[in-house]
Coordinates of C-alpha atoms and ligand atoms in Angstrom, one line a residue:
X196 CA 33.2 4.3 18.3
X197 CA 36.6 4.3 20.0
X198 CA 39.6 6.7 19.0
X199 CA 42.0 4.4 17.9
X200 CA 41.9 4.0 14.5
X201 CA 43.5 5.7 11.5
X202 CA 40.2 8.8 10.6
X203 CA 39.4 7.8 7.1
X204 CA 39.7 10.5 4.8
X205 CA 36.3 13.2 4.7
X206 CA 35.2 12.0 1.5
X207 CA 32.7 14.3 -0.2
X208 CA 28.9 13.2 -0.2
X209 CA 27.1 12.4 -3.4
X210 CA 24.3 14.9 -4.9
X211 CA 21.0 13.4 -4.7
X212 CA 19.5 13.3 -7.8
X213 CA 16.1 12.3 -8.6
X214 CA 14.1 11.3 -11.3
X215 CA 11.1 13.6 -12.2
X216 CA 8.1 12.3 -14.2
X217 CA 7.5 15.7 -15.3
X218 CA 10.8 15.6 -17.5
X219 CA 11.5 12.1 -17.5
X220 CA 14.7 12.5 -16.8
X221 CA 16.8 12.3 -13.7
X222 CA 17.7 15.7 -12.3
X223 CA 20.0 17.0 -9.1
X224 CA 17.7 18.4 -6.1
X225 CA 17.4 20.8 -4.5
X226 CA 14.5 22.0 -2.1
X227 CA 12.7 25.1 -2.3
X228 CA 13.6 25.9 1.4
X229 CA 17.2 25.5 2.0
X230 CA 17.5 22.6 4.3
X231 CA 13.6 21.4 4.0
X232 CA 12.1 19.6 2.0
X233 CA 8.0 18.9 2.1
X234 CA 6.4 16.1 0.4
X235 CA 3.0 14.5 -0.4
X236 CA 2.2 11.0 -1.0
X237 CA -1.1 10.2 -2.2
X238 CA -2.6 8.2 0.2
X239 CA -4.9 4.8 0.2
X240 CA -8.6 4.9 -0.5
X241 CA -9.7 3.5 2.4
X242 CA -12.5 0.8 1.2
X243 CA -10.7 -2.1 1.8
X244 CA -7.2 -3.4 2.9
X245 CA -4.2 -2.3 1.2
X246 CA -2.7 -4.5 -0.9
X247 CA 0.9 -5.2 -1.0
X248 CA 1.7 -3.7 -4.6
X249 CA 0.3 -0.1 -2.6
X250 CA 2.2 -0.9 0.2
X251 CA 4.9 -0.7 -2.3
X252 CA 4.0 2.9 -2.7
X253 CA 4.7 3.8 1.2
X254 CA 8.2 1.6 1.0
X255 CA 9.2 3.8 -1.7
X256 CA 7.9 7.0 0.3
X257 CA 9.4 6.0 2.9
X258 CA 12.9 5.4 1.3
X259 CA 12.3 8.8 -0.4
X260 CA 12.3 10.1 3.3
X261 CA 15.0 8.2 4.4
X262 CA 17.2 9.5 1.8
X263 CA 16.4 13.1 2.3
X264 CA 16.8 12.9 6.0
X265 CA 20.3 10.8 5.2
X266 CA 21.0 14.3 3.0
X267 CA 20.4 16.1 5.8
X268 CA 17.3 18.0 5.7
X269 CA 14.1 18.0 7.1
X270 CA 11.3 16.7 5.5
X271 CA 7.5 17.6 6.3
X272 CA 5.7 14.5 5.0
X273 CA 2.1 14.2 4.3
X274 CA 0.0 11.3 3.7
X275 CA -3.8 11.6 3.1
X276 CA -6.7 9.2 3.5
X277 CA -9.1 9.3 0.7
X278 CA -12.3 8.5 2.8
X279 CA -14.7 10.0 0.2
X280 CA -14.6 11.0 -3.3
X281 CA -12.7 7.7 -5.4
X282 CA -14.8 6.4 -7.8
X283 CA -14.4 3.1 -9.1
X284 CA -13.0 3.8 -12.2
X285 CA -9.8 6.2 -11.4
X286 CA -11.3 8.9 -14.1
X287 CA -14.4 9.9 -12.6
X288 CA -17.2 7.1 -13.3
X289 CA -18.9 4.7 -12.0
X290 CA -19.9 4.5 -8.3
X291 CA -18.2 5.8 -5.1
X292 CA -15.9 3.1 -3.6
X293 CA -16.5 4.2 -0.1
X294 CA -20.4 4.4 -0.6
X295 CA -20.0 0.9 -2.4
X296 CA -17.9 -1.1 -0.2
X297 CA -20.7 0.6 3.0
X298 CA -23.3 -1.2 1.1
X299 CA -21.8 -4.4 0.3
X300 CA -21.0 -4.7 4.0
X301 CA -23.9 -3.2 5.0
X302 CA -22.6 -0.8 7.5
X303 CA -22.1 3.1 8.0
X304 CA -19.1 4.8 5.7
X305 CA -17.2 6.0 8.8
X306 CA -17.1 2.5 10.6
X307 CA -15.6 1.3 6.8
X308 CA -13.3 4.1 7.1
X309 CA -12.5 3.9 10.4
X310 CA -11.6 0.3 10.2
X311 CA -9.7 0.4 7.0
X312 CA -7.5 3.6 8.3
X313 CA -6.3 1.6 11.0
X314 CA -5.5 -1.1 9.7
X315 CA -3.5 0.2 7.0
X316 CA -1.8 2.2 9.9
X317 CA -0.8 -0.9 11.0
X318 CA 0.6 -2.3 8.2
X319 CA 2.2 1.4 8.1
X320 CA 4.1 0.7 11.7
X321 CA 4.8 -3.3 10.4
X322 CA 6.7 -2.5 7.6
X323 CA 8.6 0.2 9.8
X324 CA 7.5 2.9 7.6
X325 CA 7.7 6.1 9.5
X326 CA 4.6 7.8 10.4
X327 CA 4.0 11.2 8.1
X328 CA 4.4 14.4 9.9
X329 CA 0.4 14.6 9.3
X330 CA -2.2 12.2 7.9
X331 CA -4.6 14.6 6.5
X332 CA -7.9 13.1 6.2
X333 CA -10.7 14.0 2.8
X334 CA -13.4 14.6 4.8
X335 CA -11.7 17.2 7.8
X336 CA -11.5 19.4 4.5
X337 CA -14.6 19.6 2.6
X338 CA -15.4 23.3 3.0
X339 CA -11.9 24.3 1.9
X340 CA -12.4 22.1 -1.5
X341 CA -15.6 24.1 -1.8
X342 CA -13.4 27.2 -1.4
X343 CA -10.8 26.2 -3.8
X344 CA -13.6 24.7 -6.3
X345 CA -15.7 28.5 -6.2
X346 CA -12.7 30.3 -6.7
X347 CA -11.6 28.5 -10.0
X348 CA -15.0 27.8 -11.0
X349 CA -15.3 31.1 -13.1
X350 CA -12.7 30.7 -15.5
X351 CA -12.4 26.5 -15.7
X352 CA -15.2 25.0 -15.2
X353 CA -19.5 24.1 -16.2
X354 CA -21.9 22.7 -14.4
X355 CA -23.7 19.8 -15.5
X356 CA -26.8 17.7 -14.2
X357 CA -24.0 15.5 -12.3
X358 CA -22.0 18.1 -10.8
X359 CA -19.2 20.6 -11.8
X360 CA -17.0 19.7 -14.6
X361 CA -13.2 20.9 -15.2
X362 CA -12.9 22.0 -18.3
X363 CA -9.2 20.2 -19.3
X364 CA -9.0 22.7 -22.1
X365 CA -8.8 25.7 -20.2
X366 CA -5.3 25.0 -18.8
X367 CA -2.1 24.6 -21.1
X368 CA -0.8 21.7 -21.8
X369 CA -3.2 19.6 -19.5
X370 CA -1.6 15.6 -19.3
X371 CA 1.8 17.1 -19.8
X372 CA 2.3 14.7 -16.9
X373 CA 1.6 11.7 -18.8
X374 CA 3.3 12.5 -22.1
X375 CA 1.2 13.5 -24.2
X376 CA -2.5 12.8 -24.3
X377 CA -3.3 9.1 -23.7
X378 CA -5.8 7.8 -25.5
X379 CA -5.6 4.7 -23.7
X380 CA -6.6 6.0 -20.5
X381 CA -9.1 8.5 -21.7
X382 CA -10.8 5.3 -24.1
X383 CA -11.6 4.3 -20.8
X384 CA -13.5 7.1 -19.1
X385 CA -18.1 6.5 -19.3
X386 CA -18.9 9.3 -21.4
X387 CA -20.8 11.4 -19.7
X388 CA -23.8 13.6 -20.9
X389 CA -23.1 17.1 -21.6
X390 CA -18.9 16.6 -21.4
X391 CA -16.8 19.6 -23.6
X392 CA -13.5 17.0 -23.5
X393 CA -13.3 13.3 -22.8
X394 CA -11.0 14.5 -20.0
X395 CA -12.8 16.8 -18.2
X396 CA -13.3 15.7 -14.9
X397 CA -15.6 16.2 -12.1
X398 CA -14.8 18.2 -9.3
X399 CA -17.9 18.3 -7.5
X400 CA -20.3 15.3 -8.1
X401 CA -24.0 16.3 -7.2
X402 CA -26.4 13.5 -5.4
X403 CA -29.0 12.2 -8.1
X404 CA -32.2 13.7 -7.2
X405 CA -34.5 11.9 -4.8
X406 CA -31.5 10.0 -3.4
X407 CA -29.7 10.5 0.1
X408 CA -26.0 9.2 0.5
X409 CA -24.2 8.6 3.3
X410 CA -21.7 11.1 2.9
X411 CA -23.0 14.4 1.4
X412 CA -22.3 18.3 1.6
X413 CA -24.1 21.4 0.5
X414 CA -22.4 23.3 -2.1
X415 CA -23.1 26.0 -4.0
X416 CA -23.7 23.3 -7.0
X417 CA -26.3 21.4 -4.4
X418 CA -26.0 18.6 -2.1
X419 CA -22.8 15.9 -3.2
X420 CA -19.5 15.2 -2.4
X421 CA -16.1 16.4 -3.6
X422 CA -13.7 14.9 -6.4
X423 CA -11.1 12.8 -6.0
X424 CA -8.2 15.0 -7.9
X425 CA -9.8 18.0 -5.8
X426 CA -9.2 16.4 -2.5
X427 CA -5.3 16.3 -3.2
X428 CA -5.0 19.5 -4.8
X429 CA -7.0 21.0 -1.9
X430 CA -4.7 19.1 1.1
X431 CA -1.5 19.6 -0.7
X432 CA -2.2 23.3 -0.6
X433 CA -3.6 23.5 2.6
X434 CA -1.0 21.5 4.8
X435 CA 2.4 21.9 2.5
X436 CA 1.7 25.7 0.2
X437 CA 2.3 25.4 -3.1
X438 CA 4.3 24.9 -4.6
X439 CA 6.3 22.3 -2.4
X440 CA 8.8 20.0 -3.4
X441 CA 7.9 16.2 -3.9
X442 CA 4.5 14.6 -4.8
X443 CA 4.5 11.0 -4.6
X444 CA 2.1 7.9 -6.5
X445 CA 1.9 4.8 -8.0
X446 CA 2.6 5.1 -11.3
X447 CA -1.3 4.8 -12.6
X448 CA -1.6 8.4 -10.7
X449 CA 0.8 9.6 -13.9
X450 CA -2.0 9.6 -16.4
X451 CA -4.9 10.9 -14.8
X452 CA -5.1 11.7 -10.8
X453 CA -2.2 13.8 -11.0
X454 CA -2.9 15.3 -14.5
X455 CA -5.6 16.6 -13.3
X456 CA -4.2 17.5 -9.7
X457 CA -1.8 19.8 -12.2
X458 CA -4.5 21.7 -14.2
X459 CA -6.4 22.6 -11.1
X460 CA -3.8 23.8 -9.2
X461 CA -2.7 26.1 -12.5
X462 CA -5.9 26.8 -12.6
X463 CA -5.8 27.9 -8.3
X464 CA -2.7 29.5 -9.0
X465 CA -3.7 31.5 -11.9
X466 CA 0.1 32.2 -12.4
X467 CA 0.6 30.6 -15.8
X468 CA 2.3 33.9 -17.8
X469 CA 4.3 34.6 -14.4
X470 CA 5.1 30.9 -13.5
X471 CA 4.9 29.1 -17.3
X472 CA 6.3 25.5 -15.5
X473 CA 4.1 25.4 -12.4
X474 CA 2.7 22.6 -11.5
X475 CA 1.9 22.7 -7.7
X476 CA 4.9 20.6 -7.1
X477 CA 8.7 20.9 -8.3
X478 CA 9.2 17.3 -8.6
X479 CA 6.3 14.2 -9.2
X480 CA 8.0 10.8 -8.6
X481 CA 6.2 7.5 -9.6
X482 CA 6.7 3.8 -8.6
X483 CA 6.0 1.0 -10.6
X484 CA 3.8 -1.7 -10.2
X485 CA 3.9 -4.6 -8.2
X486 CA 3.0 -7.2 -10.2
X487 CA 1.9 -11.3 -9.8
X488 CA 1.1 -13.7 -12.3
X489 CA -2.3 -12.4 -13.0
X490 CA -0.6 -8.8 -14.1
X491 CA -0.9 -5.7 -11.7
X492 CA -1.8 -6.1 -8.0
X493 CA -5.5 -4.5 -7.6
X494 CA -8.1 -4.4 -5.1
X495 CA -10.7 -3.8 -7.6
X496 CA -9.5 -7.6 -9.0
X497 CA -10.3 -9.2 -5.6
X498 CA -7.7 -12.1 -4.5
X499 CA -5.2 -9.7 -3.6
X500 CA -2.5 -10.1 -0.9
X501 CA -2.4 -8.1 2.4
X502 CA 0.2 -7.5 4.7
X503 CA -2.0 -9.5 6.9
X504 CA -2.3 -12.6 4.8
X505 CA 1.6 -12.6 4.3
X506 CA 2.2 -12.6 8.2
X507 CA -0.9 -15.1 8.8
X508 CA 1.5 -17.7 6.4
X509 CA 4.7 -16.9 8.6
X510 CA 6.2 -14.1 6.9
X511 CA 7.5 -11.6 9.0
X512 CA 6.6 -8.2 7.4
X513 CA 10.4 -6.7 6.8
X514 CA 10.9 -9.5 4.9
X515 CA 8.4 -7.8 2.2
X516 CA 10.4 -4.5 2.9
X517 CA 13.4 -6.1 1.9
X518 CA 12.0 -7.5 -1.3
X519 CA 11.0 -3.8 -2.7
X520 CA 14.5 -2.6 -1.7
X521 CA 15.9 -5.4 -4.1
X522 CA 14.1 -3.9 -6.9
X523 CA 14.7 0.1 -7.7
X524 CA 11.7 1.6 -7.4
X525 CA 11.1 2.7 -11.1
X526 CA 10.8 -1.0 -11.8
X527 CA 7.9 -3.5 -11.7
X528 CA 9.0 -6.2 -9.1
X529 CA 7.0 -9.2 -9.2
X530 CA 5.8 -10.8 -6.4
X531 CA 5.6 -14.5 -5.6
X532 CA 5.7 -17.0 -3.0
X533 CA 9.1 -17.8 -3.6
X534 CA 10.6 -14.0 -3.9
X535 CA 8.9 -13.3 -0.5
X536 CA 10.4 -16.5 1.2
X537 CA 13.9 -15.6 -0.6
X538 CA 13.8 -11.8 0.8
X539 CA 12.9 -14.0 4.2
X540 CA 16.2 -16.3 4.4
X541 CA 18.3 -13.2 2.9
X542 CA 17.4 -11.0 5.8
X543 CA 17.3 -14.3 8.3
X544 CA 21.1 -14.2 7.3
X545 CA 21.5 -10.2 7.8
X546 CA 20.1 -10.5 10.8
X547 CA 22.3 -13.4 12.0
X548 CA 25.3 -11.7 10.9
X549 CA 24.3 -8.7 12.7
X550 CA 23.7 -10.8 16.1
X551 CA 27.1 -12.5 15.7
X552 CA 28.3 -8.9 15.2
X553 CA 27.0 -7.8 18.8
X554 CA 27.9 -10.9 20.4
X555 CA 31.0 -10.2 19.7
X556 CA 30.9 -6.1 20.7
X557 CA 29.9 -7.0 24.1
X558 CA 30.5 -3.6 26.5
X559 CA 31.0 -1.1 23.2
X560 CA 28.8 1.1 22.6
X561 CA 28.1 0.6 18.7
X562 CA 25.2 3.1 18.4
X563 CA 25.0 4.8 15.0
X564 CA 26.5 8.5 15.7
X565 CA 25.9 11.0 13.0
X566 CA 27.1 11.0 9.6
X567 CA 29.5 13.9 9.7
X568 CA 31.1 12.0 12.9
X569 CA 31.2 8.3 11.0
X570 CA 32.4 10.0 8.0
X571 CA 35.9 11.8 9.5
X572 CA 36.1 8.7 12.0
X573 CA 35.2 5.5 10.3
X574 CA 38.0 2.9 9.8
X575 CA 39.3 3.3 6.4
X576 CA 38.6 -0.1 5.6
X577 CA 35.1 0.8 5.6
X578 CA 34.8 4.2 4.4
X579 CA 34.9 3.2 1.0
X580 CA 31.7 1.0 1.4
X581 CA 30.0 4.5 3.5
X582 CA 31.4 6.6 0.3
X583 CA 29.2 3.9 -2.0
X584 CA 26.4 3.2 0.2
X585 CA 25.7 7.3 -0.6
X586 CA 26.3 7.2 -4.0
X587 CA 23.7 4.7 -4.5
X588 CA 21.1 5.9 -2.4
X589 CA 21.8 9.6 -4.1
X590 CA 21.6 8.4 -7.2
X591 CA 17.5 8.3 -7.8
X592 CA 17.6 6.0 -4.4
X593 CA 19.5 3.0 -6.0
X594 CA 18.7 0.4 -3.1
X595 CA 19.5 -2.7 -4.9
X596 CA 22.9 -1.3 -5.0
X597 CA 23.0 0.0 -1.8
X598 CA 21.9 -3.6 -0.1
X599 CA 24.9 -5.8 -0.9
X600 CA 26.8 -3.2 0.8
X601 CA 24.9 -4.5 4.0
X602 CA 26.9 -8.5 3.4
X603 CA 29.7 -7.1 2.7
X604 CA 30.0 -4.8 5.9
X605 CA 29.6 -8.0 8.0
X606 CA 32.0 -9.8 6.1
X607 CA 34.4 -7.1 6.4
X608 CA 38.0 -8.5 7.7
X609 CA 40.5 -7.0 10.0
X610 CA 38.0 -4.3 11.2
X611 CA 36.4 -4.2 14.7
X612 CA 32.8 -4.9 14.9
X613 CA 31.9 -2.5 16.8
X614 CA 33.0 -0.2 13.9
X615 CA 31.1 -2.5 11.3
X616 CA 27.9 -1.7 13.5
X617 CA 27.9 1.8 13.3
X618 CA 28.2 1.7 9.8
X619 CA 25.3 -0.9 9.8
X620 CA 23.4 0.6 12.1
X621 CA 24.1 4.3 9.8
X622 CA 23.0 2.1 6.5
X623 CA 19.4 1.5 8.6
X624 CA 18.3 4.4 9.1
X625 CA 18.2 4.7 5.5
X626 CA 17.1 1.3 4.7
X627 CA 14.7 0.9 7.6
X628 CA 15.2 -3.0 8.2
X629 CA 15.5 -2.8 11.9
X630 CA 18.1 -5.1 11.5
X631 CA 20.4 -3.7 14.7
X632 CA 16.8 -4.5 16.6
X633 CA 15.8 -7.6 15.4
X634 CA 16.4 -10.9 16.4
X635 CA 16.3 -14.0 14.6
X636 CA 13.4 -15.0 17.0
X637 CA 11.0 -12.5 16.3
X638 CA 11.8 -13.0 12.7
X639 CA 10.0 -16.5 13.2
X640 CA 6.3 -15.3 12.7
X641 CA 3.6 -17.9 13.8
X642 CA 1.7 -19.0 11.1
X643 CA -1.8 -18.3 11.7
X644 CA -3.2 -21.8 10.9
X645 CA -0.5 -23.5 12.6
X646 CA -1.2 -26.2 15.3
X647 CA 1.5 -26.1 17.0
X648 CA 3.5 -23.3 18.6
X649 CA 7.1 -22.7 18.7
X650 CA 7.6 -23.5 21.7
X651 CA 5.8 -26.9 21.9
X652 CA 8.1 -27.2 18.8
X653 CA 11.5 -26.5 20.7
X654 CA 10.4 -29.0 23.3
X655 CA 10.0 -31.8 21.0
X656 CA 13.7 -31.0 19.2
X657 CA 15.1 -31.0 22.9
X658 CA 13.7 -34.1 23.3
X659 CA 14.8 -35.8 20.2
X660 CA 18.2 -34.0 21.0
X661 CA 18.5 -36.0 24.6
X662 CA 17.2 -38.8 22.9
X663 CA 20.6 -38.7 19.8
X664 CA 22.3 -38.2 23.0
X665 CA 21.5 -41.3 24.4
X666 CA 21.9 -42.9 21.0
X667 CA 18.1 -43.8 21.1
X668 CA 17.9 -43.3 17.4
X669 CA 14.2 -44.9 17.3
X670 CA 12.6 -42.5 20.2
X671 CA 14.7 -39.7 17.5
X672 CA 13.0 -40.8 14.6
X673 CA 9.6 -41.2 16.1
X674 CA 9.7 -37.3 17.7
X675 CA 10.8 -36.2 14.1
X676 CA 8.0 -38.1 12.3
X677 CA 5.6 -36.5 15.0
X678 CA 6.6 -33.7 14.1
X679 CA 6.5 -34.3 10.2
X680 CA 2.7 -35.2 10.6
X681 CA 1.7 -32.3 12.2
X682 CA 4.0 -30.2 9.5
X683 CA 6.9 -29.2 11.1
X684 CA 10.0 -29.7 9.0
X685 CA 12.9 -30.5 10.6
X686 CA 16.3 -29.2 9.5
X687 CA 19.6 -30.8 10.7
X688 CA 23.0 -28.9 9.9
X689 CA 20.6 -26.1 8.4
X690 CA 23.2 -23.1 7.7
X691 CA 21.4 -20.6 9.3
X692 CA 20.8 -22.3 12.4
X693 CA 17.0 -22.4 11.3
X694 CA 16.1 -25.8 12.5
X695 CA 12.9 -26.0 11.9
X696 CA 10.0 -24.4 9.6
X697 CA 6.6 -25.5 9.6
X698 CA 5.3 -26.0 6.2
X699 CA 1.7 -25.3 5.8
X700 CA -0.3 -26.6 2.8
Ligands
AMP1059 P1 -5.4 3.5 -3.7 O1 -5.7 3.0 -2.4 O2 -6.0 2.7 -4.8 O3 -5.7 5.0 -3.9 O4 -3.8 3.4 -4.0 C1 -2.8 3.7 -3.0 C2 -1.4 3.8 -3.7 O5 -1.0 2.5 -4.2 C3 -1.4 4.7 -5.0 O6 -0.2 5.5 -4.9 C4 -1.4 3.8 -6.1 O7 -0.8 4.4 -7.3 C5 -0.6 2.7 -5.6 N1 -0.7 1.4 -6.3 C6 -1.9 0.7 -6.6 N2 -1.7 -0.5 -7.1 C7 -0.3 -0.7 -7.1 C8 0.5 -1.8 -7.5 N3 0.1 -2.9 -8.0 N4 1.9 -1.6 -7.3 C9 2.4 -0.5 -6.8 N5 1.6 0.6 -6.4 C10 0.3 0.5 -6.6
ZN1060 ZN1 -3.9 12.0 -4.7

C-alpha cells in the first residue's frame, strides 16, 4: 500500500460475540487462554460421501476460524473422523454404519474408511476450508475411551447384555443442551432390554455372542466397540483439555450426541459442586440444516448431493461456499439447482471485478498486509466499509452482511485499486473465496458428461468470430447450431463476458 493517502482514523474493532446453544442467547467471547482459542468440530462418519448440507457444517467451522483468527488469536482446531462407533439411528440403535456400509460393499472397514476419509479431505481442500490443526481419528483412541469409560463406570453407569449403559440420571440436569427433555427425540430411541431411562446411552456396545465383527476391542465389559458420544468426549479431552472453548455440530448434535457428550464429561470431571456450569466446553455452537425440497439433506435418505456430483455438473466448488455465506449460519438455507447456479454468476462477477481490479494495479504490490497496518493506513473512503466488514463478522459471524461489502469495495469511486485490493484481499481471509487467486477460467468447471471441451469450444466461437468478420453470416449460423446440437449455448453481448455455457440435460 503506498504512503500517500490521508491514514484513516484507528477505528476501534468490534467484540465478537457469539451465540451459545447452551444459553440461547448471543454472548461476548472471550477464550479461556488469553489470545487462544481451541475448538472441536464433530467430525463426519465416514461410511459414505459427505453430503453438501455436512459440508455446510465445515463452511461454518471454517468461518468460525476465520473470524477468530481475523480477532487475532490463535485457534487449535480439531476435527475427528468417526470411523467406528455411529450407529444408524443417532441415539444408540440399530446397526453400526461403518460395519453396515463394509457389508453392503462387501469390503474390509478400513478400505471404507480409508476411502471415505479422503475423499471428504478433498472436498475439505475444494471448498478452501482450512485443514484442522489435527484430525484425530476414533479408532487411534480406543484404549483411552476404555480409560475414560472405567473411570466413570463406578458412579454412572450398568452393564447390560449389550454393553455398558450411562445412566442419564446420574448427572444434573442431563439434555440441558437441548432445552429441556425432548420427547421427540427420545420417542425415537429402540427400547432396549434392561434400560433405567429412555436416554441412557451406551458407551460401550458388546459383540453378540457367537459373532465376530470387523472392528472389535477387549474391554473390561468383553469384546465390542466404543460409543459414539464416548469417542468425542474421549478426543476432545485428549487433544484440546477440558474444558476448551468452542465445540462445533449440526444442529441434530443439540439433542442427543452432545447431550450426552455433556453428562459424560460431568461425569469424567466429577466437579459438579466445585464447577456447577461445566460442560466440557464454554461455548456449543450449532448450524442449521441444509435443506432441499425433500426436507433435510441426509445420507441415510440416499439421493443426496456431493461436492463431487455438483462439480461433475460444472459447478465450481466456491460457488457452494459462497451460497452458505449468503445465509447466516443459524439459519436453514435451502439448496437448489437454481441457488447454486445464482451463488455461481454472483461470484463469476466478484471474480471479474477483482481481475479488472489487478489489471488495472499492474507493478503495485496489493498484498493484504495486517489488520492493524490496513486499519491506521487504509484510505478513508474505505475504512468505513473495513469498520463494517468487522462489525458483521463479530457479530455471531454475520456473513450475509459482511458479503455485499465485497461489491461495494470494487465499486468504490475515486479510490486506487490497489487500495481496494488490500481491503479485498483482507475481507478473504475471513471469507475464504480465493477470490484475489482465482480466475474466471478456472471458475469454468468441465462438466463431467460433457462432449466437448472448452477448448474445442473456443475454437469453434473463433471461427464463427472470423466468419461475422467476413460477413459470412450462414458459415456463423451453422458453427452456432453446431454447437447448439452438441449443447453448447452461445451467449452474445453476455454481461459477464461468459460467452458460452454448456447446458447439459
Ligand atoms: P455425520 O457424518 O452424519 O456425523 O455428520 C457430519 C456433520 O454434518 C455433523 O455436524 C452433522 O450435524 C452435520 N449435518 C448433517 N446433516 C446436515 C444438514 N442437512 N445440514 C447441515 N448440517 C448437517
Ligand atoms: Zn461428536
Amino acid at each position: 500500500m503506498s504512503d500517500q493517502f490521508t491514514p484513516a482514523q484507528q477505528h476501534a474493532d468490534a467484540p465478537l460475540r457469539l451465540f451459545n446453544s447452551l444459553t440461547r442467547t448471543v454472548e461476548p467471547f472471550t477464550a479461556i487462554e488469553p489470545d487462544h482459542a481451541r475448538v472441536y468440530s464433530c467430525g463426519p462418519t465416514v461410511y459414505n460421501y459427505a453430503h453438501l448440507g455436512n459440508l455446510r457444517a465445515y463452511v461454518f467451522t471454517d468461518t468460525l476460524r476465520r473470524t477468530l483468527l481475523w480477532k487475532g488469536l490463535a485457534v487449535t482446531h480439531i476435527i475427528n473422523i468417526t470411523d467406528v462407533g455411529h450407529l444408524t439411528s443417532d441415539a444408540d440403535a440399530g446397526d453400526d454404519k461403518m460395519e453396515a456400509a463394509a457389508r453392503a460393499q462387501a469390503k474390509s472397514i478400513w478400505d471404507i474408511a480409508a476411502h471415505y476419509t479422503q475423499a471428504f479431505k478433498q472436498n475439505i481442500a475444494d471448498l478452501n476450508i482450512l485443514a484442522p490443526s489435527e484430525w484425530t481419528v476414533a479408532t487411534d483412541y480406543v484404549p483411552q475411551m476404555i480409560a475414560f469409560a472405567e473411570k466413570i463406570a463406578p458412579a454412572h453407569c450398568y452393564e447390560l447384555e449389550t454393553g455398558l449403559y450411562f445412566d442419564s440420571s446420574s448427572v444434573p440436569d442431563y439434555g440441558a443442551l437441548a432445552g429441556g427433555h425432548d420427547d421427540a427425540a427420545h420417542a425415537r430411541i429402540d427400547p432396549v432390554a434392561g434400560k433405567r431411562n429412555p436416554s441412557d446411552f451406551a458407551i460401550w456396545r458388546k459383540s453378540p455372542p457367537g459373532e465376530q465383527r470387523q472392528m472389535e476391542w477387549d474391554s473390561p465389559w468383553g469384546k465390542g466397540a466404543p460409543g459414539w458420544h464416548l469417542e468425542c468426549s474421549v478426543m476432545s479431552e485428549a487433544r484440546l483439555g477440558h474444558p476448551f472453548d468452542i465445540h462445533t455440530g449440526g444442529i441434530d448434535h443439540r439433542e442427543i450426541h452432545h447431550p450426552n457428550e455433556i453428562a459424560q464429561n460431568q461425569a469424567y470431571c466429577g466437579c459438579h459442586d466445585a464447577q456447577p456450569g461445566f460442560t466440557g466446553a464454554q461455548w456449543w455452537m450449532h448450524n442449521n440444516f441444509l435443506v432441499d425440497r425433500q426436507g433435510k439433506m441426509s445420507k441415510s435418505k440416499g439421493g443426496f448431493t456431493t461436492l463431487f456430483s455438483l462439480i461433475d455438473a460444472g459447478v465450481h466448488p466456491l460457488a457452494y461456499r459462497l451460497l452458505c455465506l449468503g445465509a447466516h449460519y443459524r439459519s436453514e438455507l435451502e439448496f437448489s439447482a437454481d441457488s447454486v447456479a445464482a451463488a455461481l454468476t454472483r461470484l463469476k462477477r466478484l471474480v471479474m471485478g477483482v481481475e479488472n481490479l489487478k489489471s488495472r494495479a499492474e507493478g503495485v504490490t496489493w498484498q493484504s498486509p495486517r489488520l492493524e497496518y490496513l486499519r491506521a493506513n487504509l484510505h478513508p473512503r474505505l475504512a468505513p466499509l473495513l469498520e463494517q466488514f468487522d462489525a458483521a463478522i463479530s457479530d455471531d459471524l454475520m456473513t450475509p452482511r459482511a458479503l455485499p461489502l465485497l461489491e461495494e469495495t470494487i465499486a468504490m469511486k475515486k479510490v486506487p485499486v490497489d487500495e481496494k485490493l488490500c481491503l479485498l484481499a483482507a475481507f478473504d481471509q475471513a471469507l475464504g473465496l480465493n477470490l484475489l487467486t482465482i480466475s474466471r477460467a478456472d471458475l469454468r468447471v468441465q462438466p463431467k458428461e460433457a462432449a466437448i471441451t472448452p477448448d474445442e469450444i473456443e475454437a469453434e466461437l473463433d471461427r464463427r468470430q472470423t466468419a461475422r468478420a467476413e460477413k459470412d453470416f450462414a458459415l456463423s449460423d451453422d458453427i452456432r447450431d453446431a454447437l447448439i446440437a452438441r449443447g453448447v449455448e452461445v451467449m452474445d453481448g453476455d454481461p459477464l463476458r461468459w460467452d458460452w455455457r454448456l447446458n447439459l440435460s
